[in-house]
XYZ file of C-alpha atoms in Angstrom:
520
model
C 119.298 102.364 92.429
C 120.443 102.636 88.887
C 118.677 99.166 87.607
C 116.523 99.704 84.828
C 112.511 99.051 85.824
C 109.547 98.157 83.802
C 106.231 99.797 84.760
C 103.265 97.371 84.039
C 99.807 98.640 84.438
C 97.329 95.778 85.327
C 93.868 96.997 84.988
C 91.671 93.818 86.199
C 88.050 93.587 86.946
C 88.493 94.474 90.773
C 91.135 97.079 90.797
C 93.753 98.676 88.878
C 97.628 98.356 89.954
C 101.041 99.975 88.521
C 103.719 97.735 89.047
C 107.547 98.554 89.016
C 109.387 95.476 88.315
C 113.071 94.961 87.782
C 114.895 92.625 85.295
C 115.036 89.966 88.017
C 110.974 89.966 88.402
C 111.035 91.831 91.665
C 108.167 93.948 92.404
C 110.015 97.306 93.442
C 106.841 99.567 93.841
C 103.150 98.952 93.725
C 100.129 101.147 93.770
C 96.707 100.243 93.525
C 93.054 101.647 93.251
C 90.015 99.082 93.727
C 87.010 99.675 91.286
C 83.682 100.264 93.282
C 81.976 102.310 90.482
C 80.807 99.602 88.124
C 77.122 100.726 87.095
C 74.302 98.205 86.296
C 71.354 100.424 85.045
C 69.362 97.404 84.562
C 69.409 93.769 86.015
C 72.258 91.876 84.423
C 74.040 95.055 83.048
C 77.689 95.704 83.938
C 79.393 98.704 82.746
C 82.060 101.131 83.737
C 83.112 104.647 82.473
C 85.950 104.801 80.192
C 87.487 107.908 81.426
C 87.530 106.512 85.119
C 89.538 103.751 83.836
C 91.936 106.033 82.454
C 92.218 108.392 85.351
C 92.573 105.488 87.630
C 95.291 103.800 85.792
C 97.080 107.515 85.352
C 96.618 107.867 89.065
C 98.153 104.803 90.210
C 101.362 105.564 87.946
C 101.678 108.837 89.939
C 101.156 107.300 92.992
C 103.867 104.517 92.689
C 106.425 106.864 91.072
C 105.882 109.269 93.895
C 106.189 106.731 96.665
C 109.413 105.599 95.017
C 110.987 109.180 93.995
C 113.974 108.653 96.748
C 114.840 105.712 94.352
C 114.541 107.833 91.189
C 112.019 105.457 89.918
C 110.689 107.530 87.172
C 114.168 108.141 85.504
C 114.863 104.405 85.566
C 111.428 103.248 84.018
C 112.594 102.067 80.674
C 109.014 101.156 79.321
C 105.449 100.802 80.137
C 103.126 97.908 79.113
C 99.668 97.026 79.770
C 97.511 93.899 80.641
C 93.681 94.060 81.316
C 90.638 92.305 81.768
C 89.445 90.642 78.722
C 86.327 91.053 76.541
C 85.115 94.375 77.863
C 84.328 96.537 74.983
C 83.996 100.340 73.969
C 83.049 102.274 70.870
C 85.068 105.772 70.158
C 84.155 108.427 67.981
C 86.571 109.975 65.472
C 88.210 112.139 68.352
C 88.836 109.184 70.491
C 85.891 110.299 72.803
C 84.058 107.214 74.347
C 80.580 106.944 72.864
C 79.060 105.038 75.901
C 80.421 103.167 78.774
C 82.439 100.098 78.604
C 80.139 97.039 78.450
C 82.065 94.542 80.802
C 82.706 90.748 80.391
C 80.445 89.954 83.479
C 77.599 92.035 81.496
C 74.698 89.580 80.932
C 72.529 91.485 78.316
C 71.720 89.515 75.021
C 70.971 90.893 71.454
C 67.648 89.625 70.074
C 67.684 90.877 66.549
C 70.760 89.297 64.815
C 72.707 89.825 61.694
C 71.636 87.158 59.088
C 74.440 84.704 58.101
C 74.506 83.636 54.537
C 72.842 80.327 53.611
C 76.360 78.486 52.911
C 77.785 79.279 56.141
C 74.405 78.276 57.934
C 74.334 74.838 56.215
C 77.903 74.277 57.211
C 77.374 75.053 60.944
C 74.489 73.113 60.833
C 76.130 70.110 59.431
C 78.922 70.540 61.780
C 76.335 70.484 64.730
C 77.716 74.047 66.135
C 74.715 76.258 64.693
C 73.463 76.817 68.580
C 77.331 77.890 69.358
C 77.209 80.281 66.553
C 73.766 81.680 67.732
C 75.078 81.806 71.157
C 78.187 83.971 69.839
C 75.706 86.382 67.989
C 73.461 86.970 71.157
C 76.590 87.360 73.471
C 78.161 89.898 71.113
C 77.994 93.320 72.518
C 78.262 95.158 69.225
C 74.935 93.297 68.003
C 73.140 94.420 71.249
C 74.316 97.943 70.484
C 73.361 97.921 66.918
C 69.914 96.729 68.027
C 69.349 99.550 70.867
C 71.773 102.144 70.390
C 72.072 102.328 66.763
C 73.243 106.123 66.777
C 76.180 105.091 68.728
C 77.221 102.769 65.854
C 76.597 105.416 63.355
C 79.189 107.424 65.116
C 81.778 104.806 65.763
C 85.294 105.399 64.487
C 87.169 102.427 66.374
C 86.083 99.588 68.861
C 88.414 98.870 71.560
C 88.906 96.475 74.401
C 90.364 98.071 77.753
C 93.830 97.296 76.713
C 93.380 99.362 73.294
C 91.769 101.944 75.142
C 94.767 102.445 77.684
C 97.088 101.899 74.692
C 95.311 104.691 72.960
C 95.173 107.119 76.025
C 99.144 106.241 76.629
C 100.372 106.519 72.906
C 97.725 108.558 70.881
C 97.597 105.307 68.457
C 94.627 103.145 67.862
C 96.970 100.000 68.324
C 96.627 96.789 70.663
C 98.474 93.560 71.060
C 97.480 90.579 69.096
C 97.455 88.831 72.621
C 94.953 91.019 73.970
C 92.091 89.826 71.399
C 89.745 88.156 73.494
C 86.033 88.706 73.137
C 83.168 88.654 70.717
C 85.297 90.183 67.675
C 85.895 89.281 64.319
C 89.166 87.969 64.947
C 90.725 84.824 63.424
C 92.270 82.980 66.353
C 94.207 80.414 64.306
C 96.001 83.206 62.145
C 96.005 85.512 65.092
C 94.819 88.380 63.071
C 91.590 89.966 61.998
C 89.401 87.817 60.250
C 89.680 87.485 56.465
C 86.697 89.390 54.541
C 85.011 86.032 53.719
C 85.198 84.910 57.264
C 81.631 84.396 58.595
C 82.286 86.538 61.692
C 82.014 89.766 59.283
C 78.448 88.396 58.778
C 77.559 87.391 62.329
C 78.494 90.723 63.540
C 77.532 94.266 63.066
C 80.960 95.581 62.680
C 83.241 97.227 60.005
C 86.817 96.298 59.187
C 87.977 99.834 59.552
C 86.542 99.897 63.185
C 89.225 97.572 64.301
C 92.742 98.848 65.612
C 95.699 97.855 64.250
C 97.313 94.402 66.015
C 100.961 94.194 67.055
C 102.637 91.103 68.384
C 103.282 91.071 72.189
C 106.699 92.777 72.570
C 106.359 95.586 69.731
C 106.508 99.149 70.318
C 103.212 100.902 70.064
C 104.307 104.233 70.275
C 105.918 106.605 72.604
C 104.118 108.308 75.656
C 102.325 111.484 74.717
C 102.909 114.841 76.383
C 99.411 114.332 77.792
C 99.735 111.008 78.957
C 103.236 111.922 80.501
C 101.651 114.641 82.478
C 98.982 112.339 83.778
C 101.327 109.390 84.657
C 104.439 111.220 86.123
C 106.559 109.573 83.109
C 108.439 110.967 80.594
C 107.319 111.803 77.206
C 108.243 109.455 74.595
C 108.738 106.646 76.780
C 108.059 103.358 74.751
C 104.436 101.849 75.108
C 105.043 98.106 74.523
C 102.336 95.719 73.437
C 101.757 92.995 76.021
C 98.788 90.905 76.304
C 95.413 90.209 78.589
C 95.314 89.273 81.994
C 95.200 85.632 81.588
C 97.807 85.288 78.864
C 100.271 87.360 81.050
C 99.396 85.513 84.322
C 100.589 82.322 82.229
C 104.089 83.440 81.440
C 104.260 85.436 84.970
C 104.137 81.858 86.339
C 106.624 80.619 84.174
C 103.939 78.056 82.524
C 105.232 78.250 78.736
C 105.450 74.527 78.075
C 102.708 72.249 77.010
C 103.133 69.821 80.065
C 102.619 72.749 82.463
C 99.027 73.342 83.478
C 98.535 77.005 84.481
C 95.657 77.283 86.885
C 94.133 80.702 87.457
C 92.164 81.202 90.534
C 90.918 84.556 89.778
C 86.978 85.896 89.387
C 86.763 83.411 86.415
C 88.870 80.122 87.159
C 90.676 78.730 84.138
C 93.299 76.172 83.148
C 95.279 76.848 80.326
C 98.406 75.318 78.606
C 100.898 77.025 76.250
C 101.367 75.335 73.205
C 102.809 76.305 69.367
C 99.914 74.255 68.018
C 96.333 75.311 67.608
C 94.390 73.220 69.945
C 90.797 73.521 70.604
C 89.603 72.190 74.119
C 86.108 71.704 72.813
C 85.252 72.171 69.048
C 84.887 75.494 67.795
C 85.845 76.956 71.344
C 89.512 78.509 69.903
C 92.646 78.558 72.050
C 93.468 82.382 72.613
C 96.737 84.122 71.518
C 99.595 83.581 74.113
C 101.687 86.289 75.119
C 104.708 84.415 73.462
C 104.214 85.475 69.709
C 102.950 82.771 67.512
C 101.701 80.569 70.247
C 98.475 79.560 71.746
C 96.927 79.241 75.347
C 94.543 76.441 75.040
C 91.963 77.081 77.915
C 89.155 75.978 79.703
C 87.263 78.200 81.915
C 84.677 78.255 84.769
C 83.026 81.612 84.500
C 81.984 82.169 87.940
C 85.180 80.873 89.425
C 86.580 82.490 92.613
C 83.532 84.640 92.173
C 81.992 81.985 94.264
C 84.299 82.690 97.095
C 82.974 86.250 97.138
C 79.580 84.778 96.860
C 79.850 82.763 99.973
C 81.543 85.679 101.891
C 78.288 87.910 100.993
C 75.964 85.268 102.175
C 77.598 83.245 104.803
C 81.046 84.783 105.674
C 79.607 87.688 108.075
C 81.862 86.312 111.229
C 85.000 86.383 109.173
C 84.035 90.021 107.742
C 83.603 91.363 111.149
C 86.643 89.446 112.474
C 88.868 90.605 109.289
C 87.768 94.464 109.885
C 88.571 94.298 113.440
C 92.114 92.566 112.765
C 92.844 94.422 109.309
C 93.208 91.318 107.563
C 91.270 89.822 104.298
C 88.067 87.819 105.447
C 89.123 85.270 102.642
C 92.353 84.467 104.442
C 90.348 83.639 107.346
C 88.322 81.356 105.224
C 91.046 78.605 105.535
C 90.308 77.972 108.983
C 86.851 76.656 107.841
C 88.428 74.478 105.344
C 90.729 73.063 108.076
C 87.549 71.914 110.268
C 86.417 69.716 107.467
C 87.913 66.387 106.067
C 88.814 66.042 102.474
C 85.627 65.218 100.425
C 83.396 67.619 102.450
C 81.892 64.479 103.902
C 79.847 63.673 100.618
C 78.780 67.176 99.808
C 79.486 67.826 96.246
C 78.992 70.977 94.291
C 78.892 71.664 90.616
C 80.171 75.376 89.913
C 78.143 76.128 87.103
C 76.567 79.381 88.493
C 76.652 80.956 84.997
C 76.032 78.908 81.635
C 78.325 78.271 79.140
C 78.783 77.495 75.261
C 79.384 73.945 74.790
C 79.961 72.185 78.127
C 78.168 73.209 80.383
C 75.664 73.898 77.954
C 73.281 77.283 77.829
C 70.848 75.674 80.296
C 73.111 74.863 83.042
C 72.997 75.942 86.663
C 75.298 75.321 89.945
C 74.160 72.346 92.057
C 75.056 71.030 95.346
C 74.044 67.462 96.326
C 74.602 65.173 99.269
C 73.423 67.345 102.282
C 72.991 65.566 105.379
C 72.723 66.785 109.121
C 76.636 67.043 109.477
C 76.747 69.758 107.211
C 77.867 72.993 108.161
C 78.920 76.240 106.208
C 82.242 75.112 106.881
C 81.418 72.151 104.415
C 79.735 74.224 102.011
C 82.899 76.663 101.759
C 85.241 73.485 101.412
C 82.769 71.986 98.867
C 83.044 75.180 96.666
C 86.893 74.871 96.552
C 86.709 71.480 95.728
C 84.021 71.827 93.236
C 86.420 74.305 91.382
C 89.225 72.301 91.231
C 86.867 69.197 90.024
C 85.899 71.351 87.208
C 89.314 72.252 86.246
C 90.473 68.802 86.430
C 87.807 67.897 83.897
C 89.158 70.810 81.890
C 92.748 69.443 82.035
C 91.615 65.893 80.984
C 89.691 67.641 77.963
C 92.934 69.637 77.187
C 94.893 66.308 77.284
C 92.778 64.328 75.391
C 92.580 66.906 72.350
C 96.303 67.990 72.700
C 97.815 64.366 73.001
C 100.062 65.923 75.528
C 99.968 64.924 79.290
C 99.901 67.755 82.153
C 102.337 66.670 84.701
C 102.772 69.666 86.887
C 100.408 72.508 88.066
C 101.289 76.385 88.525
C 98.638 78.209 90.196
C 98.116 81.817 90.540
C 95.263 84.382 90.971
C 93.896 85.691 94.244
C 92.904 82.012 95.214
C 96.161 80.995 95.060
C 97.154 82.786 98.320
C 95.071 80.178 100.301
C 97.215 77.158 101.504
C 94.217 75.274 101.766
C 93.148 75.614 98.136
C 96.755 74.787 97.155
C 96.556 71.703 99.007
C 93.241 70.440 97.745
C 94.047 71.292 94.122
C 97.397 68.969 94.449
C 95.215 66.443 96.159
C 92.408 66.351 93.337
C 94.550 66.626 90.444
C 97.127 64.134 91.753
C 99.770 66.456 90.699
C 102.215 68.892 92.500
C 100.813 72.447 92.626
C 103.321 75.323 92.906
C 102.885 78.902 93.531
C 104.941 81.428 91.216
C 107.323 83.522 93.576
C 104.837 86.557 93.353
C 101.066 86.953 93.264
C 101.420 89.714 90.547
C 101.996 87.270 87.573
C 99.781 89.423 85.267
C 101.850 92.422 85.949
C 105.214 90.491 85.694
C 104.007 88.911 82.440
C 103.550 92.079 81.105
C 106.664 93.207 82.358
C 108.565 90.480 80.473
C 106.782 91.486 77.335
C 108.362 94.826 77.835
C 111.865 93.662 78.736
C 111.941 91.706 75.410
C 110.450 94.513 73.192
C 113.196 96.824 74.666
C 116.156 94.393 73.927
C 116.869 93.862 77.538
C 116.519 90.244 77.074
C 117.139 88.396 73.540
C 113.748 86.381 73.704
C 110.753 85.341 75.705
C 112.631 82.167 77.050
C 115.314 83.959 78.408
C 113.404 86.667 79.847
C 110.937 84.095 81.513
C 114.000 82.288 83.107
C 115.446 85.269 84.403
C 112.355 86.805 85.539
C 110.314 84.170 87.135
C 110.801 81.733 89.887
C 108.731 79.047 91.917
C 107.474 79.479 95.058
C 105.944 77.144 97.794
C 105.230 73.634 96.128
C 102.247 71.423 97.563
C 102.417 67.581 96.804
C 99.377 65.582 96.853
C 98.487 63.478 99.624
C 97.995 60.073 98.370
C 95.144 58.915 100.764
C 93.496 62.081 100.064
C 93.895 61.841 96.424
C 92.222 58.303 96.227
C 89.218 59.564 97.949
C 89.020 62.481 95.556
C 89.734 60.347 92.703
C 86.736 58.029 93.754
C 84.645 60.978 94.263
C 85.427 62.478 90.899
C 85.033 59.443 88.844
C 82.043 58.052 90.825
C 79.898 61.328 91.381
C 81.030 64.552 89.835
C 81.672 63.658 86.479
C 78.324 62.130 86.558
C 76.501 65.112 87.860
C 76.175 67.528 84.842
C 74.681 64.690 82.714
C 72.364 63.499 85.223
C 71.153 66.911 85.914
C 71.207 68.465 82.242
C 67.544 67.387 81.573
C 66.246 69.000 84.897
C 67.996 72.348 84.009
C 66.343 72.306 80.449
C 62.929 71.726 81.961
C 63.672 74.456 84.861
C 64.503 76.836 81.816
C 61.410 75.887 79.966
C 59.302 76.646 83.082
C 60.738 79.846 83.981
C 60.857 81.171 80.339
C 57.031 80.242 80.193
C 56.271 81.984 83.416
C 58.113 85.346 82.328
């Protein structure tokens, strides 16, 4: 009853959670609010009101403290940390008021009038073969779209904040964010883990000013004390330390205990990723930087499948009506019932193969990429399609693993799997089978919040360093070992078919894009 607690705010894409976490990594309390209020004013747009994010975050804080008032939770909380979705951006004015809604990472609008990059940089990019990558960066950048379509917003902009920077500002009153939260189309130097130098090409590629950027602090540093206004909103005491943490994926990796280069951290979330934590700057693909790790000065080399376990939601919406109805009647998640579909189908889905590129990429897959399913026959059912989705995601992440190994020179010998998809035993087993490696769940599904709490514990001096905190606050859960016969089948399908699919289909994707563009 007197043990110290950390409060971690985890503001993801689907919900915000307030977690009370003790120094042994136990989740002592949780309150959650789902987000069903994203706005799409035009096709492909995806926005969210900034004040609603704050009110929801403050609300779950109040609720978890109220639910555990008998345990004196508010008095035991030693600090608060924030971890959030990545790449979701907001301009605010000089008074800290939002100038427009957040443009989220799922938003698909593109800039067309781009800032001009100087001739020396353009020549260098052309010589390096990365000019299309730079063009993609500029078109994807939210700031360039705002400059083109809402110049009045930029004229009044005082700061540009990610969700983490916004919540940290509302908690502390300070325009400051964690180095390890800087993932997005921003003028950030990923190698030096600081805002880019004044001669860096990103200042030319983006419509942005240096004074718009918030102050950056290493994870574990104190941003400030909780303001009186924030204390009233959250139910916490004024002056409580607000500790810098990291973006959700970086926190998830540490919450899974994956802090060594030989451990592959798989995240089965809306975006599926494979990461390693390394002290070296290693790009999985040229000009695609590793992101800052929660551990200060280290990197997360990452390969991502943008529409990862989003595909499970797509399947549920299009084909999962029986499980939706059964889940509503039984009070369980339809996704948990999908494991029965997987069990109906043998490994390999009887030749049904899925390439999970529902959204194009930058380098691999390229900007023309699309999803593909091949191998249909009269034996295939919706159960086969569901298993093929899970297998396709695992194939894609195995390809990412091999890219990371090739670039880093370090073999990945074990997997830690977190995210919503890790709750599926079927997904865990086929992941172990496809990779041919043991796949282990962490002891909690709340790995992002746990990673943020670890940053808080280190920052407050409750542990001397990050390795000590990780050793004390993370543990392994259930381990899934590969089945040799299944791995042999998957290995043959991966090398013989999956790895050839994109190369064979890429010319057709390019032709498809050309035809559709001409007919638009």
